[in-house]
mmCIF file of C-alpha atoms in Angstrom:
data_model
loop_
_atom_site.group_PDB
_atom_site.id
_atom_site.type_symbol
_atom_site.label_atom_id
_atom_site.label_comp_id
_atom_site.label_asym_id
_atom_site.label_seq_id
_atom_site.Cartn_x
_atom_site.Cartn_y
_atom_site.Cartn_z
ATOM 1 C CA MET A 1 24.431 121.655 146.760
ATOM 2 C CA GLY A 2 22.957 123.120 149.948
ATOM 3 C CA ASN A 3 20.660 121.327 152.355
ATOM 4 C CA ASP A 4 17.929 119.004 151.097
ATOM 5 C CA THR A 5 15.137 121.497 151.564
ATOM 6 C CA ARG A 6 16.435 124.035 149.059
ATOM 7 C CA THR A 7 17.083 123.279 145.403
ATOM 8 C CA LEU A 8 18.657 125.880 143.118
ATOM 9 C CA VAL A 9 18.233 125.528 139.358
ATOM 10 C CA LEU A 10 19.551 127.676 136.509
ATOM 11 C CA GLY A 11 17.115 127.940 133.586
ATOM 12 C CA ILE A 12 17.933 128.910 129.989
ATOM 13 C CA GLU A 13 15.325 129.893 127.358
ATOM 14 C CA THR A 14 16.231 130.462 123.675
ATOM 15 C CA THR A 15 13.329 128.899 121.717
ATOM 16 C CA CYS A 16 12.281 132.030 119.820
ATOM 17 C CA ASP A 17 13.260 135.691 120.077
ATOM 18 C CA GLU A 18 13.890 136.063 123.801
ATOM 19 C CA THR A 19 17.322 135.236 125.196
ATOM 20 C CA ALA A 20 16.735 134.517 128.875
ATOM 21 C CA ALA A 21 18.317 132.989 131.968
ATOM 22 C CA ALA A 22 17.107 132.771 135.552
ATOM 23 C CA VAL A 23 17.869 131.156 138.881
ATOM 24 C CA VAL A 24 14.946 129.715 140.816
ATOM 25 C CA GLU A 25 14.815 128.165 144.267
ATOM 26 C CA ARG A 26 12.440 125.313 145.108
ATOM 27 C CA GLN A 27 11.815 124.445 148.745
ATOM 28 C CA GLY A 28 11.160 120.914 149.976
ATOM 29 C CA ASP A 29 7.470 121.793 150.456
ATOM 30 C CA GLY A 30 7.139 122.631 146.754
ATOM 31 C CA THR A 31 7.086 126.413 147.052
ATOM 32 C CA GLY A 32 9.257 128.449 144.724
ATOM 33 C CA ARG A 33 11.103 131.732 144.628
ATOM 34 C CA ILE A 34 12.734 133.586 141.731
ATOM 35 C CA LEU A 35 16.247 134.762 142.634
ATOM 36 C CA SER A 36 16.959 136.315 139.237
ATOM 37 C CA ASN A 37 15.192 136.494 135.885
ATOM 38 C CA ILE A 38 17.026 138.206 133.022
ATOM 39 C CA VAL A 39 15.235 138.514 129.681
ATOM 40 C CA HIS A 40 16.536 140.170 126.548
ATOM 41 C CA SER A 41 13.827 140.575 123.938
ATOM 42 C CA GLN A 42 15.071 140.795 120.355
ATOM 43 C CA THR A 43 12.033 142.746 119.123
ATOM 44 C CA GLU A 44 14.186 145.529 117.655
ATOM 45 C CA GLU A 45 16.387 143.087 115.730
ATOM 46 C CA HIS A 46 13.322 141.650 113.975
ATOM 47 C CA ALA A 47 11.041 144.703 113.707
ATOM 48 C CA ALA A 48 12.296 145.708 110.253
ATOM 49 C CA TYR A 49 11.213 142.314 108.888
ATOM 50 C CA GLY A 50 7.757 142.309 110.480
ATOM 51 C CA GLY A 51 8.371 138.940 112.129
ATOM 52 C CA VAL A 52 11.029 136.713 113.663
ATOM 53 C CA VAL A 53 13.914 135.800 111.330
ATOM 54 C CA PRO A 54 15.305 132.456 112.610
ATOM 55 C CA GLU A 55 18.925 133.100 111.575
ATOM 56 C CA ILE A 56 18.988 136.535 113.214
ATOM 57 C CA ALA A 57 17.460 135.044 116.375
ATOM 58 C CA ALA A 58 20.014 132.213 116.575
ATOM 59 C CA ARG A 59 22.930 134.596 116.038
ATOM 60 C CA ALA A 60 21.626 136.958 118.725
ATOM 61 C CA HIS A 61 21.319 134.046 121.194
ATOM 62 C CA VAL A 62 24.959 133.108 120.505
ATOM 63 C CA ASP A 63 26.100 136.687 121.110
ATOM 64 C CA LEU A 64 23.995 137.334 124.210
ATOM 65 C CA LEU A 65 23.515 134.127 126.167
ATOM 66 C CA ASP A 66 26.826 133.835 128.054
ATOM 67 C CA GLY A 67 26.507 137.386 129.368
ATOM 68 C CA ILE A 68 22.871 136.834 130.368
ATOM 69 C CA VAL A 69 23.695 133.600 132.242
ATOM 70 C CA ASP A 70 26.503 135.462 134.006
ATOM 71 C CA ARG A 71 24.121 138.265 135.024
ATOM 72 C CA ALA A 72 21.480 135.807 136.242
ATOM 73 C CA MET A 73 24.011 133.989 138.451
ATOM 74 C CA LYS A 74 25.462 137.238 139.840
ATOM 75 C CA GLU A 75 22.038 138.731 140.552
ATOM 76 C CA ALA A 76 20.981 135.533 142.336
ATOM 77 C CA GLY A 77 24.229 135.633 144.317
ATOM 78 C CA VAL A 78 24.993 131.957 143.739
ATOM 79 C CA GLY A 79 27.922 130.045 142.268
ATOM 80 C CA PHE A 80 27.660 127.175 139.782
ATOM 81 C CA ALA A 81 28.742 124.729 142.514
ATOM 82 C CA GLN A 82 25.547 125.489 144.462
ATOM 83 C CA LEU A 83 23.220 124.518 141.591
ATOM 84 C CA ALA A 84 21.240 121.286 141.875
ATOM 85 C CA GLY A 85 20.613 121.329 138.139
ATOM 86 C CA VAL A 86 20.881 123.239 134.869
ATOM 87 C CA ALA A 87 17.681 123.366 132.800
ATOM 88 C CA ALA A 88 17.306 124.460 129.184
ATOM 89 C CA ALA A 89 14.346 124.602 126.826
ATOM 90 C CA ALA A 90 15.150 121.726 124.434
ATOM 91 C CA GLY A 91 12.129 122.509 122.207
ATOM 92 C CA PRO A 92 9.716 123.070 120.641
ATOM 93 C CA GLY A 93 10.992 126.191 118.903
ATOM 94 C CA LEU A 94 13.271 127.596 116.233
ATOM 95 C CA ILE A 95 15.913 124.889 116.024
ATOM 96 C CA GLY A 96 18.875 127.295 115.711
ATOM 97 C CA GLY A 97 17.928 128.997 118.958
ATOM 98 C CA VAL A 98 17.123 125.751 120.781
ATOM 99 C CA ILE A 99 20.605 124.407 119.908
ATOM 100 C CA VAL A 100 22.287 127.479 121.439
ATOM 101 C CA GLY A 101 20.496 127.188 124.790
ATOM 102 C CA LEU A 102 20.719 123.422 125.110
ATOM 103 C CA THR A 103 24.412 123.315 124.150
ATOM 104 C CA THR A 104 25.220 126.037 126.677
ATOM 105 C CA ALA A 105 23.345 124.162 129.418
ATOM 106 C CA LYS A 106 25.172 120.923 128.542
ATOM 107 C CA ALA A 107 28.538 122.702 128.749
ATOM 108 C CA ILE A 108 27.723 124.152 132.195
ATOM 109 C CA ALA A 109 26.391 120.791 133.416
ATOM 110 C CA MET A 110 29.494 118.935 132.210
ATOM 111 C CA VAL A 111 32.022 121.392 133.632
ATOM 112 C CA HIS A 112 30.324 121.503 137.040
ATOM 113 C CA ASN A 113 29.185 117.876 137.070
ATOM 114 C CA THR A 114 25.576 118.994 137.593
ATOM 115 C CA PRO A 115 22.385 117.248 136.377
ATOM 116 C CA LEU A 116 20.990 118.483 133.046
ATOM 117 C CA ILE A 117 17.237 118.879 132.604
ATOM 118 C CA ALA A 118 15.966 119.213 129.014
ATOM 119 C CA VAL A 119 12.663 121.040 129.428
ATOM 120 C CA ASN A 120 9.731 121.076 127.026
ATOM 121 C CA HIS A 121 8.980 124.798 126.580
ATOM 122 C CA LEU A 122 5.234 124.042 126.758
ATOM 123 C CA GLU A 123 5.673 122.144 130.030
ATOM 124 C CA ALA A 124 7.391 125.228 131.433
ATOM 125 C CA HIS A 125 4.305 127.334 130.605
ATOM 126 C CA ALA A 126 2.107 124.599 132.089
ATOM 127 C CA LEU A 127 3.925 124.535 135.436
ATOM 128 C CA THR A 128 4.530 128.295 135.879
ATOM 129 C CA PRO A 129 1.440 128.845 138.110
ATOM 130 C CA ARG A 130 2.910 126.427 140.659
ATOM 131 C CA LEU A 131 5.881 128.789 140.977
ATOM 132 C CA THR A 132 3.735 131.833 141.714
ATOM 133 C CA CYS A 133 1.058 130.233 143.897
ATOM 134 C CA ALA A 134 0.572 126.923 145.674
ATOM 135 C CA LEU A 135 -1.562 125.178 143.048
ATOM 136 C CA ALA A 136 -2.315 121.471 143.331
ATOM 137 C CA PHE A 137 -2.977 119.089 140.424
ATOM 138 C CA PRO A 138 -5.109 118.542 138.415
ATOM 139 C CA TYR A 139 -5.803 121.837 136.649
ATOM 140 C CA CYS A 140 -6.854 122.933 133.179
ATOM 141 C CA LEU A 141 -4.353 124.922 131.115
ATOM 142 C CA PHE A 142 -5.216 127.309 128.305
ATOM 143 C CA LEU A 143 -1.928 127.867 126.486
ATOM 144 C CA ALA A 144 -2.080 130.664 123.927
ATOM 145 C CA SER A 145 1.038 132.083 122.312
ATOM 146 C CA GLY A 146 2.560 132.951 118.953
ATOM 147 C CA GLY A 147 3.143 129.284 118.196
ATOM 148 C CA HIS A 148 0.553 127.375 120.229
ATOM 149 C CA THR A 149 -3.123 127.405 121.151
ATOM 150 C CA GLN A 150 -4.100 124.415 123.269
ATOM 151 C CA ILE A 151 -6.328 123.303 126.110
ATOM 152 C CA VAL A 152 -4.450 120.804 128.268
ATOM 153 C CA ALA A 153 -5.276 118.788 131.375
ATOM 154 C CA VAL A 154 -2.287 119.047 133.730
ATOM 155 C CA THR A 155 -2.539 116.035 136.052
ATOM 156 C CA GLY A 156 1.037 115.981 137.365
ATOM 157 C CA VAL A 157 4.630 116.878 136.459
ATOM 158 C CA GLY A 158 5.230 115.218 133.088
ATOM 159 C CA LYS A 159 1.562 114.206 132.825
ATOM 160 C CA TYR A 160 -0.441 116.112 130.217
ATOM 161 C CA VAL A 161 -3.543 115.328 128.188
ATOM 162 C CA ARG A 162 -4.367 117.594 125.264
ATOM 163 C CA LEU A 163 -8.108 118.303 125.192
ATOM 164 C CA GLY A 164 -8.105 120.779 122.298
ATOM 165 C CA THR A 165 -5.769 122.440 119.829
ATOM 166 C CA THR A 166 -5.825 124.919 116.972
ATOM 167 C CA VAL A 167 -6.227 123.232 113.588
ATOM 168 C CA ASP A 168 -4.471 126.092 111.783
ATOM 169 C CA ASP A 169 -3.070 129.380 113.133
ATOM 170 C CA ALA A 170 -2.026 129.925 116.728
ATOM 171 C CA MET A 171 -3.815 132.770 118.477
ATOM 172 C CA GLY A 172 -0.765 135.008 118.815
ATOM 173 C CA GLU A 173 0.044 134.389 115.162
ATOM 174 C CA ALA A 174 -3.480 135.467 114.126
ATOM 175 C CA PHE A 175 -3.128 138.715 116.129
ATOM 176 C CA ASP A 176 0.282 139.393 114.549
ATOM 177 C CA LYS A 177 -0.971 138.727 111.011
ATOM 178 C CA VAL A 178 -4.045 140.937 111.448
ATOM 179 C CA ALA A 179 -1.757 143.711 112.736
ATOM 180 C CA LYS A 180 0.478 143.301 109.702
ATOM 181 C CA MET A 181 -2.375 143.472 107.179
ATOM 182 C CA LEU A 182 -3.685 146.636 108.877
ATOM 183 C CA GLY A 183 -0.245 148.273 108.841
ATOM 184 C CA LEU A 184 0.251 148.213 112.624
ATOM 185 C CA PRO A 185 3.805 147.932 114.018
ATOM 186 C CA TYR A 186 5.454 144.665 115.078
ATOM 187 C CA PRO A 187 4.913 142.855 117.465
ATOM 188 C CA GLY A 188 1.261 143.032 116.516
ATOM 189 C CA GLY A 189 -0.642 141.470 119.431
ATOM 190 C CA PRO A 190 -0.425 144.438 121.826
ATOM 191 C CA GLU A 191 -1.009 146.864 118.914
ATOM 192 C CA VAL A 192 -4.280 145.141 117.957
ATOM 193 C CA GLU A 193 -5.400 145.240 121.582
ATOM 194 C CA ARG A 194 -4.535 148.950 121.805
ATOM 195 C CA ALA A 195 -6.374 149.810 118.571
ATOM 196 C CA ALA A 196 -9.386 147.673 119.591
ATOM 197 C CA SER A 197 -9.913 149.692 122.761
ATOM 198 C CA GLY A 198 -11.002 152.676 120.629
ATOM 199 C CA GLY A 199 -13.084 150.668 118.159
ATOM 200 C CA ASP A 200 -16.685 149.523 117.681
ATOM 201 C CA ALA A 201 -16.772 145.729 118.014
ATOM 202 C CA ARG A 202 -20.271 145.575 116.451
ATOM 203 C CA ARG A 203 -19.334 147.210 113.154
ATOM 204 C CA PHE A 204 -18.114 144.033 111.435
ATOM 205 C CA ALA A 205 -19.858 140.673 111.799
ATOM 206 C CA PHE A 206 -16.871 138.337 111.717
ATOM 207 C CA PRO A 207 -17.312 134.549 112.008
ATOM 208 C CA ARG A 208 -17.001 132.777 115.364
ATOM 209 C CA PRO A 209 -14.959 129.743 114.242
ATOM 210 C CA MET A 210 -15.802 126.253 115.569
ATOM 211 C CA GLN A 211 -18.545 127.636 117.825
ATOM 212 C CA GLY A 212 -21.011 125.034 119.051
ATOM 213 C CA ARG A 213 -18.849 122.012 118.194
ATOM 214 C CA SER A 214 -18.586 119.175 120.700
ATOM 215 C CA ASP A 215 -14.766 119.058 120.501
ATOM 216 C CA ALA A 216 -12.579 121.744 122.078
ATOM 217 C CA ASN A 217 -10.504 122.652 119.012
ATOM 218 C CA PHE A 218 -9.781 126.144 117.661
ATOM 219 C CA SER A 219 -9.535 127.579 114.170
ATOM 220 C CA LEU A 220 -8.360 131.101 113.402
ATOM 221 C CA SER A 221 -7.332 131.249 109.736
ATOM 222 C CA GLY A 222 -10.874 131.850 108.401
ATOM 223 C CA LEU A 223 -11.386 134.705 110.832
ATOM 224 C CA LYS A 224 -8.079 136.230 109.738
ATOM 225 C CA THR A 225 -9.174 135.978 106.081
ATOM 226 C CA ALA A 226 -12.495 137.663 106.922
ATOM 227 C CA VAL A 227 -10.576 140.608 108.398
ATOM 228 C CA ARG A 228 -8.421 140.820 105.256
ATOM 229 C CA ASN A 229 -11.508 140.797 102.989
ATOM 230 C CA GLU A 230 -13.211 143.617 104.913
ATOM 231 C CA ALA A 231 -9.998 145.658 105.018
ATOM 232 C CA SER A 232 -9.477 145.407 101.250
ATOM 233 C CA ARG A 233 -13.155 146.230 100.624
ATOM 234 C CA ILE A 234 -12.860 149.513 102.564
ATOM 235 C CA ASN A 235 -9.387 150.501 101.342
ATOM 236 C CA PRO A 236 -7.941 153.098 101.981
ATOM 237 C CA LEU A 237 -8.357 152.551 105.728
ATOM 238 C CA GLU A 238 -8.970 155.459 108.089
ATOM 239 C CA PRO A 239 -7.699 155.159 111.698
ATOM 240 C CA GLN A 240 -11.280 154.546 112.888
ATOM 241 C CA ASP A 241 -11.688 151.703 110.365
ATOM 242 C CA ILE A 242 -8.546 150.068 111.767
ATOM 243 C CA ALA A 243 -9.820 150.474 115.335
ATOM 244 C CA ASP A 244 -13.219 148.970 114.404
ATOM 245 C CA LEU A 245 -11.616 146.068 112.508
ATOM 246 C CA CYS A 246 -9.368 145.310 115.503
ATOM 247 C CA ALA A 247 -12.262 145.562 117.961
ATOM 248 C CA SER A 248 -14.498 143.310 115.831
ATOM 249 C CA PHE A 249 -11.660 140.800 115.330
ATOM 250 C CA GLN A 250 -10.831 140.721 119.029
ATOM 251 C CA ALA A 251 -14.510 140.307 119.948
ATOM 252 C CA ALA A 252 -14.728 137.296 117.608
ATOM 253 C CA VAL A 253 -11.597 135.779 119.181
ATOM 254 C CA LEU A 254 -12.981 136.330 122.694
ATOM 255 C CA GLU A 255 -16.354 134.778 121.903
ATOM 256 C CA SER A 256 -14.821 131.834 120.094
ATOM 257 C CA THR A 257 -12.303 131.294 122.918
ATOM 258 C CA ALA A 258 -15.027 131.383 125.571
ATOM 259 C CA ASP A 259 -17.018 128.763 123.663
ATOM 260 C CA ARG A 260 -14.008 126.487 123.047
ATOM 261 C CA LEU A 261 -12.831 126.757 126.653
ATOM 262 C CA SER A 262 -16.231 125.972 128.128
ATOM 263 C CA VAL A 263 -16.240 122.763 126.058
ATOM 264 C CA GLY A 264 -12.651 122.065 127.152
ATOM 265 C CA LEU A 265 -13.580 122.488 130.804
ATOM 266 C CA ARG A 266 -16.542 120.151 130.334
ATOM 267 C CA LEU A 267 -14.262 117.501 128.785
ATOM 268 C CA PHE A 268 -11.813 118.013 131.669
ATOM 269 C CA HIS A 269 -14.615 117.516 134.193
ATOM 270 C CA GLU A 270 -15.761 114.287 132.507
ATOM 271 C CA GLN A 271 -12.263 112.781 132.470
ATOM 272 C CA PHE A 272 -10.572 114.146 135.582
ATOM 273 C CA GLY A 273 -13.266 115.588 137.841
ATOM 274 C CA PRO A 274 -13.419 119.276 138.781
ATOM 275 C CA PRO A 275 -10.222 121.221 137.956
ATOM 276 C CA ARG A 276 -8.437 123.001 140.813
ATOM 277 C CA ALA A 277 -8.203 126.026 138.515
ATOM 278 C CA LEU A 278 -8.293 127.291 134.960
ATOM 279 C CA VAL A 279 -4.780 128.505 134.200
ATOM 280 C CA ALA A 280 -3.868 130.782 131.288
ATOM 281 C CA ALA A 281 -0.276 130.926 130.081
ATOM 282 C CA GLY A 282 1.684 132.097 127.046
ATOM 283 C CA GLY A 283 2.037 135.569 125.556
ATOM 284 C CA VAL A 284 -1.646 135.956 124.613
ATOM 285 C CA ALA A 285 -2.563 135.656 128.314
ATOM 286 C CA ALA A 286 -1.023 139.118 128.739
ATOM 287 C CA ASN A 287 -3.953 140.592 126.698
ATOM 288 C CA GLN A 288 -6.323 142.324 129.144
ATOM 289 C CA ALA A 289 -9.480 141.754 127.088
ATOM 290 C CA ILE A 290 -8.734 138.037 126.871
ATOM 291 C CA ARG A 291 -8.132 137.941 130.627
ATOM 292 C CA GLY A 292 -11.609 139.410 131.150
ATOM 293 C CA ALA A 293 -13.220 136.785 128.915
ATOM 294 C CA LEU A 294 -11.365 133.989 130.748
ATOM 295 C CA GLN A 295 -12.625 135.360 134.070
ATOM 296 C CA ASN A 296 -16.210 134.874 132.846
ATOM 297 C CA VAL A 297 -15.501 131.348 131.575
ATOM 298 C CA ALA A 298 -13.944 130.342 134.898
ATOM 299 C CA ALA A 299 -16.838 131.827 136.878
ATOM 300 C CA LYS A 300 -19.386 129.947 134.745
ATOM 301 C CA ALA A 301 -17.469 126.701 135.247
ATOM 302 C CA GLN A 302 -17.275 127.482 138.997
ATOM 303 C CA THR A 303 -13.513 127.343 139.086
ATOM 304 C CA THR A 304 -10.722 129.826 139.850
ATOM 305 C CA LEU A 305 -8.830 131.633 137.106
ATOM 306 C CA ILE A 306 -5.083 131.800 137.662
ATOM 307 C CA ILE A 307 -2.858 133.844 135.351
ATOM 308 C CA PRO A 308 0.815 134.296 136.217
ATOM 309 C CA PRO A 309 2.133 137.892 136.134
ATOM 310 C CA PRO A 310 2.564 139.173 132.537
ATOM 311 C CA ALA A 311 6.382 138.873 132.719
ATOM 312 C CA LEU A 312 6.006 135.146 133.402
ATOM 313 C CA CYS A 313 3.368 134.660 130.656
ATOM 314 C CA THR A 314 5.764 135.626 127.880
ATOM 315 C CA ASP A 315 8.931 133.546 127.378
ATOM 316 C CA ASN A 316 11.428 133.739 130.244
ATOM 317 C CA GLY A 317 14.116 131.714 131.998
ATOM 318 C CA ALA A 318 12.339 131.423 135.356
ATOM 319 C CA MET A 319 9.659 129.143 133.914
ATOM 320 C CA ILE A 320 12.367 126.868 132.451
ATOM 321 C CA ALA A 321 14.291 126.788 135.747
ATOM 322 C CA TRP A 322 11.066 126.032 137.640
ATOM 323 C CA ALA A 323 10.072 123.190 135.289
ATOM 324 C CA GLY A 324 13.605 121.850 135.763
ATOM 325 C CA ALA A 325 13.254 122.021 139.550
ATOM 326 C CA GLU A 326 9.849 120.295 139.414
ATOM 327 C CA ARG A 327 11.272 117.475 137.264
ATOM 328 C CA LEU A 328 14.352 117.160 139.457
ATOM 329 C CA ALA A 329 12.104 116.849 142.528
ATOM 330 C CA ILE A 330 10.620 113.620 141.130
ATOM 331 C CA GLY A 331 14.021 112.277 140.114
ATOM 332 C CA LEU A 332 14.022 113.191 136.414
ATOM 333 C CA SER A 333 17.127 114.420 134.592
ATOM 334 C CA ASP A 334 18.557 114.001 131.097
ATOM 335 C CA THR A 335 21.654 112.693 129.370
ATOM 336 C CA MET A 336 24.214 114.664 127.398
ATOM 337 C CA ASP A 337 23.016 113.198 124.091
ATOM 338 C CA THR A 338 19.512 114.690 124.510
ATOM 339 C CA PRO A 339 18.665 116.231 121.106
ATOM 340 C CA PRO A 340 17.258 119.707 120.434
ATOM 341 C CA ARG A 341 13.750 119.469 118.982
ATOM 342 C CA ALA A 342 11.928 121.848 116.633
ATOM 343 C CA ARG A 343 8.663 120.004 117.364
ATOM 344 C CA TRP A 344 7.820 118.348 120.646
ATOM 345 C CA LEU A 345 4.316 117.387 121.690
ATOM 346 C CA LEU A 346 3.475 118.095 125.310
ATOM 347 C CA ASP A 347 1.008 115.201 125.264
ATOM 348 C CA GLU A 348 3.009 112.450 123.517
ATOM 349 C CA ASN A 349 -0.251 110.568 122.806
ATOM 350 C CA ALA A 350 -2.069 113.492 121.187
ATOM 351 C CA ILE A 351 -3.354 112.791 117.693
ATOM 352 C CA ALA A 352 -4.543 115.291 115.112
ATOM 353 C CA PRO A 353 -8.306 115.955 115.179
ATOM 354 C CA ALA A 354 -10.256 113.957 112.587
ATOM 355 C CA GLY A 355 -9.942 115.507 109.142
ATOM 356 C CA PHE A 356 -6.951 117.646 110.088
ATOM 357 C CA ALA A 357 -4.129 115.074 109.969
ATOM 358 C CA ASN A 358 -2.238 116.898 107.223
ATOM 359 C CA THR A 359 -2.403 120.334 108.812
ATOM 360 C CA ARG A 360 -0.419 121.954 111.602
ATOM 361 C CA ALA A 361 -2.905 120.409 114.043
ATOM 362 C CA GLY A 362 -0.760 117.301 113.761
ATOM 363 C CA PHE A 363 1.843 118.965 115.975
#
């Protein structure tokens, strides 16, 4: 390991359908720099099935990961002996994929006698803005991806309080499912956004789920059903119908999100004082229309909106390496018997919202 001011960490990400590795440097003053960030997206492998097939994903990780780690190390120009730690996403995610990444990280850590850091994939999203800009705690995180939709108070490394969650579908999942029912290609999120740009958002009056409630939770399955009902009523769909359905759906998501987030920011304020920023992370944060809506929410709440670059919003190894470096900086590392986890709450004390204990909101 080099001098005390510079920590190098290798990060490995295999929780879903991206196989990724990166090397990140963290300075003693807390600033970070990405030395390499290699991501292989498996979109083509899964496209024929219209969604991620866990077995195909796990097999692809096995085939690809060693080569990707090798490339990340070479591009960064560092040897394994210079690493201060090896970090891997240990969950939550598709268990087959998680096992591949975590096992690889353990092997590297054992051979080179280097600390292992088992990173919560959600924590990696939560800490990414501190890699790209000097952001102090506490801040409010809006995490929206294919598997998660949450509002979280980030009060320190390893310190998270969930203020709101989806009680059914995740936001990215809702976009993907709407795309599928309208016959748009996979992955659906960007396709819905593209179609929406040429549509009339006022044509269909879709519900604005959970609007006006005093909690900060989300619900998207009813909205998705409303889109399906309209689509089957019109059938066969003309291109303009698809554009209008997408635009109306996206408008409902934006309005609902703005309402839920303003409540979340109010709850944050009550418990932790003013946030240093509203941070958006996860794949959905790459959607331009959603970024615009978040800008308005942040302005109303008199706080700054911070969104990492799109390549760091979707799954990548740099965010895992950075979370590893942040944990290492406060003396945290993990043992070789650390298990892979399909489910892993970011806020260990989070409980399902009242009335939703038996739904996915429990996770």
